[in-house]
C-alpha atoms as a PDB file:
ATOM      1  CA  UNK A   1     103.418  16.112 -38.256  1.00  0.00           C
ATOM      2  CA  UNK A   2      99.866  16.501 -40.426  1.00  0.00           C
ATOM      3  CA  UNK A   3     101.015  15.579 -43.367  1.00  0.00           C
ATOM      4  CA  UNK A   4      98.622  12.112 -42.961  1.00  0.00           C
ATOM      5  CA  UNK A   5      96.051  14.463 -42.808  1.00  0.00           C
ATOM      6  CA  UNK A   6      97.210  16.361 -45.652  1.00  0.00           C
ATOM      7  CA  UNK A   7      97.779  13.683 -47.825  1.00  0.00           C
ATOM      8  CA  UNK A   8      94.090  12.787 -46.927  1.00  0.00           C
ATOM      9  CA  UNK A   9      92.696  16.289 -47.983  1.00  0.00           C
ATOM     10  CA  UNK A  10      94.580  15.998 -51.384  1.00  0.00           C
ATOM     11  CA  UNK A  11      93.209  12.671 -51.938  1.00  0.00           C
ATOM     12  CA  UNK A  12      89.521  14.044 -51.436  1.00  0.00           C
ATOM     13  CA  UNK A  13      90.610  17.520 -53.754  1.00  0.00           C
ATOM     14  CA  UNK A  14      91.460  15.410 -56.285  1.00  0.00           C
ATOM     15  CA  UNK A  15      88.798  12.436 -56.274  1.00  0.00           C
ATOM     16  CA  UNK A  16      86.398  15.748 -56.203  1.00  0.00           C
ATOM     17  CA  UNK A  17      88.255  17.438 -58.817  1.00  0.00           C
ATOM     18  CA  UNK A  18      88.286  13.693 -60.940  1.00  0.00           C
ATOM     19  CA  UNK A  19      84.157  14.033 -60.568  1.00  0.00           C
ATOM     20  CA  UNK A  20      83.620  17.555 -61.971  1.00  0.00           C
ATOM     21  CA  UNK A  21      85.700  16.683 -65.099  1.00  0.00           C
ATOM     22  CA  UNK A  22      88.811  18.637 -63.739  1.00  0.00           C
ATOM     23  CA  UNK A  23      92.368  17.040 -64.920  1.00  0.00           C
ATOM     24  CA  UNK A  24      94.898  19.717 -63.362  1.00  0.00           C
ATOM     25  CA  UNK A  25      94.940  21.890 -59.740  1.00  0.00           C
ATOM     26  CA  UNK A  26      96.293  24.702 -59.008  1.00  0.00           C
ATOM     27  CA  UNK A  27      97.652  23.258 -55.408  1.00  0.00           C
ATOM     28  CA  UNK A  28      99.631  23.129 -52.968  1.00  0.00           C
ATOM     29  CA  UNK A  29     100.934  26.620 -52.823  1.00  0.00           C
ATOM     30  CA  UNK A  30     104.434  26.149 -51.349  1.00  0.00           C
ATOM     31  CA  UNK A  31     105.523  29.596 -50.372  1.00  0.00           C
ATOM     32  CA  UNK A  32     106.932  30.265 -47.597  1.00  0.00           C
ATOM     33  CA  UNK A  33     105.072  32.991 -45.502  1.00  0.00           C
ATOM     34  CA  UNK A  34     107.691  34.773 -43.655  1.00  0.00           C
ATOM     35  CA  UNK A  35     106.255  38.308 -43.379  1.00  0.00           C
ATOM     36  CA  UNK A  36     102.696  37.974 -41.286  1.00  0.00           C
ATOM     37  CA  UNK A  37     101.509  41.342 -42.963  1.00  0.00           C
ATOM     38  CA  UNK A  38     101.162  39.028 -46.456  1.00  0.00           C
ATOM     39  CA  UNK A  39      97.495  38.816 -47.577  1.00  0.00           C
ATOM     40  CA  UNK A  40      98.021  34.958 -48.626  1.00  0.00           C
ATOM     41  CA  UNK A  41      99.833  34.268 -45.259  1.00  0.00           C
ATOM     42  CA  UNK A  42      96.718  31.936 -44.027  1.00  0.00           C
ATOM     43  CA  UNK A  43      97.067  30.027 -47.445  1.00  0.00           C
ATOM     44  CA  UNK A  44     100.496  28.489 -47.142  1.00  0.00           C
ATOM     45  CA  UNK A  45     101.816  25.994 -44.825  1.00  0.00           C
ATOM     46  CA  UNK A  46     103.836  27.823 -42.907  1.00  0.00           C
ATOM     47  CA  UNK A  47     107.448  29.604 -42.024  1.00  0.00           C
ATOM     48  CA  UNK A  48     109.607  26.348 -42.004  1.00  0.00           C
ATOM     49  CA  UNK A  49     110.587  25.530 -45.501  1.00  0.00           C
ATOM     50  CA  UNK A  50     111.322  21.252 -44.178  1.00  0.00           C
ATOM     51  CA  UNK A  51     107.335  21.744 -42.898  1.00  0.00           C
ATOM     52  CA  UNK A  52     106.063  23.587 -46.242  1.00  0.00           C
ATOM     53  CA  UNK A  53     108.002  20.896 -48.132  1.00  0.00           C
ATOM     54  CA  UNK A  54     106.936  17.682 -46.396  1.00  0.00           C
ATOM     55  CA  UNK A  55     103.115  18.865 -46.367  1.00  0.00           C
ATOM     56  CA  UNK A  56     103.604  19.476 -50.048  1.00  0.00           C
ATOM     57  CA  UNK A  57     104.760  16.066 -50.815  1.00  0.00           C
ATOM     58  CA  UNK A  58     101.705  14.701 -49.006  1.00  0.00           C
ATOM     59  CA  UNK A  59      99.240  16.805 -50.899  1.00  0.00           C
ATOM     60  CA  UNK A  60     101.277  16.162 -54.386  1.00  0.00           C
ATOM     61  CA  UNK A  61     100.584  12.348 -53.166  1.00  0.00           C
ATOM     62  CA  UNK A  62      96.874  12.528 -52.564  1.00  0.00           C
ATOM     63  CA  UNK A  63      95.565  14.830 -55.607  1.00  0.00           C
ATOM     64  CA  UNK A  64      98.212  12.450 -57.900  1.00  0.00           C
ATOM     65  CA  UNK A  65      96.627   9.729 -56.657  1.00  0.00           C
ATOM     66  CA  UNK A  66      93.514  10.724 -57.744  1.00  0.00           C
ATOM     67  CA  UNK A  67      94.838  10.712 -60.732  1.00  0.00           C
ATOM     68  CA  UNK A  68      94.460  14.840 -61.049  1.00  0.00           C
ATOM     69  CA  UNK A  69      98.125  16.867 -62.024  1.00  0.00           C
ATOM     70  CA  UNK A  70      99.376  18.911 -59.403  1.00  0.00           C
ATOM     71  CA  UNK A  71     100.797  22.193 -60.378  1.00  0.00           C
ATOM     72  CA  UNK A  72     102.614  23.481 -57.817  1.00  0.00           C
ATOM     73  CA  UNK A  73     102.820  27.685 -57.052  1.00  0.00           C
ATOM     74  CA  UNK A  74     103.547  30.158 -57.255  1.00  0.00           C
ATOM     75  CA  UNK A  75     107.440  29.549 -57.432  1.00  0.00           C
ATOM     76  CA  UNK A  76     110.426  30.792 -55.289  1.00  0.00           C
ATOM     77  CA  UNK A  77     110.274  34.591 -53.352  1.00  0.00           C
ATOM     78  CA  UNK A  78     106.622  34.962 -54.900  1.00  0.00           C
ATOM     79  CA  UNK A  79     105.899  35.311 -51.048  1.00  0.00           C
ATOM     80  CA  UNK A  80     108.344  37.835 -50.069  1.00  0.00           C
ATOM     81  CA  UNK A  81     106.095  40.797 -50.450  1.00  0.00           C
ATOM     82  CA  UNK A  82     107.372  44.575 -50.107  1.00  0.00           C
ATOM     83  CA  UNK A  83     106.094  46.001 -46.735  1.00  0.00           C
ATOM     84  CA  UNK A  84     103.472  42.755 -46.824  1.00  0.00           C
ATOM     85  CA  UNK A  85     101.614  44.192 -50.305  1.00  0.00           C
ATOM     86  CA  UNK A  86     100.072  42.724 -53.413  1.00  0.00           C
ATOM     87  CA  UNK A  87     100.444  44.471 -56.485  1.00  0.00           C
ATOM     88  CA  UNK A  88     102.912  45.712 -58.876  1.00  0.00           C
ATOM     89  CA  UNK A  89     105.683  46.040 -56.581  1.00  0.00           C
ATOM     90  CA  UNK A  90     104.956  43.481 -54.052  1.00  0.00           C
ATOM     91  CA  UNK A  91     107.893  41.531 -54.484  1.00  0.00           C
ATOM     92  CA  UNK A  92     111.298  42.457 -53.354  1.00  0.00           C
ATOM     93  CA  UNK A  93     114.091  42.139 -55.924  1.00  0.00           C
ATOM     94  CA  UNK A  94     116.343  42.060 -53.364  1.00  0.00           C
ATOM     95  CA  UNK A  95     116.553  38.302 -51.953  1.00  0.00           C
ATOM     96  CA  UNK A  96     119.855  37.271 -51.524  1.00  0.00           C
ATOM     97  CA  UNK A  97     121.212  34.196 -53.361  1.00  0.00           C
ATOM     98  CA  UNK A  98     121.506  32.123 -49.642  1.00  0.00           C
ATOM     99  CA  UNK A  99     117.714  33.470 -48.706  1.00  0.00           C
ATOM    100  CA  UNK A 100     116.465  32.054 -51.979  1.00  0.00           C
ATOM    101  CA  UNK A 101     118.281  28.269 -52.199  1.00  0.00           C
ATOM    102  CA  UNK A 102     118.004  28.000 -48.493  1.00  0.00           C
ATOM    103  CA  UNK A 103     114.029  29.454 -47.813  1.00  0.00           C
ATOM    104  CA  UNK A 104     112.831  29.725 -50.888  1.00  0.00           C
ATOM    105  CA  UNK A 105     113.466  26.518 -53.205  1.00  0.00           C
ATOM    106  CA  UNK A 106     113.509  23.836 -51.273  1.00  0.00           C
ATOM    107  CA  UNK A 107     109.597  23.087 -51.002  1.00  0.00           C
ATOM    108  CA  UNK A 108     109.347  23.429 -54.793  1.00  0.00           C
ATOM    109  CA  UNK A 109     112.361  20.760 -54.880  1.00  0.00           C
ATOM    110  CA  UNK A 110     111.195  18.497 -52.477  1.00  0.00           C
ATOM    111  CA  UNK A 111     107.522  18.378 -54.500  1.00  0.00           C
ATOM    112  CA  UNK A 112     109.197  17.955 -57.819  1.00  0.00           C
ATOM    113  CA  UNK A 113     111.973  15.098 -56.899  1.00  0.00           C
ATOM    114  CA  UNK A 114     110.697  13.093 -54.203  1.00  0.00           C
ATOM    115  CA  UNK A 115     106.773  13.141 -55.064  1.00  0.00           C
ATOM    116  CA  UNK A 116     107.637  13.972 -58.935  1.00  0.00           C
ATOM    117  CA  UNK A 117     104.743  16.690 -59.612  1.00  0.00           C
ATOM    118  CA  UNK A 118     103.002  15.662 -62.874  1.00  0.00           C
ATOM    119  CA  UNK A 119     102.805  19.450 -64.335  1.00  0.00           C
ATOM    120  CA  UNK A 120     106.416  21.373 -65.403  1.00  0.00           C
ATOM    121  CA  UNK A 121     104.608  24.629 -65.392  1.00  0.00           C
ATOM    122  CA  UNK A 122     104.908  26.549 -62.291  1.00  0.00           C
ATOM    123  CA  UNK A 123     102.423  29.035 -61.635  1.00  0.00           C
END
């Protein structure tokens, strides 16, 4: 599925990040991209919130064992742009409940629980 390879690019994030002094990253970015008009479309796994999750875990495994934190972003429906914009009114306040626990969450969960994300901030 990748997430070897993954896991493997975490691990050499966070052995880099361990050399330049660096205790926390910013990474991964588990949104789910679901509108291809998105500017940070190219910078998340994927559609497929099982994929998104599952490559999460394996770069939550690598940088953490490094011994960097991983802070996971940018939290739930962050990535559910208006008309594909950035900016003030970017993100649509309109998600339904089902959209949001079935597309939405489950990366973020499957970080925290199963590969236990050292940092409780989400960015």
């Amino acid at each position: 599925m990748g997430s070897e390879l993954i896991f493997e690019i975490g691990k050499v994030e966070g052995e880099e990040a361990r050399a330049l002094g660096y205790t926390n990253v910013y990474s991964p970015e588990l949104d789910v991209s679901r509108d291809p008009r998105w500017g940070r479309v190219l910078s998340t796994y994927g559609e497929d919130p099982y994929l998104v999750g599952k490559l999460g875990e394996a770069m939550v495994r690598g940088l953490q064992g490094a011994h960097v934190v991983s802070t996971v972003k940018h939290f739930a429906v962050y990535s559910v742009p208006k008309g594909g914009r950035d900016g003030h009114n970017r993100t649509d306040p309109q998600a339904t409940p089902r959209e949001v626990y079935t597309m939405h969450l489950p990366p973020f969960e499957a970080a925290i629980k199963s590969r236990r994300a050292w940092s409780d901030e989400l960015v």
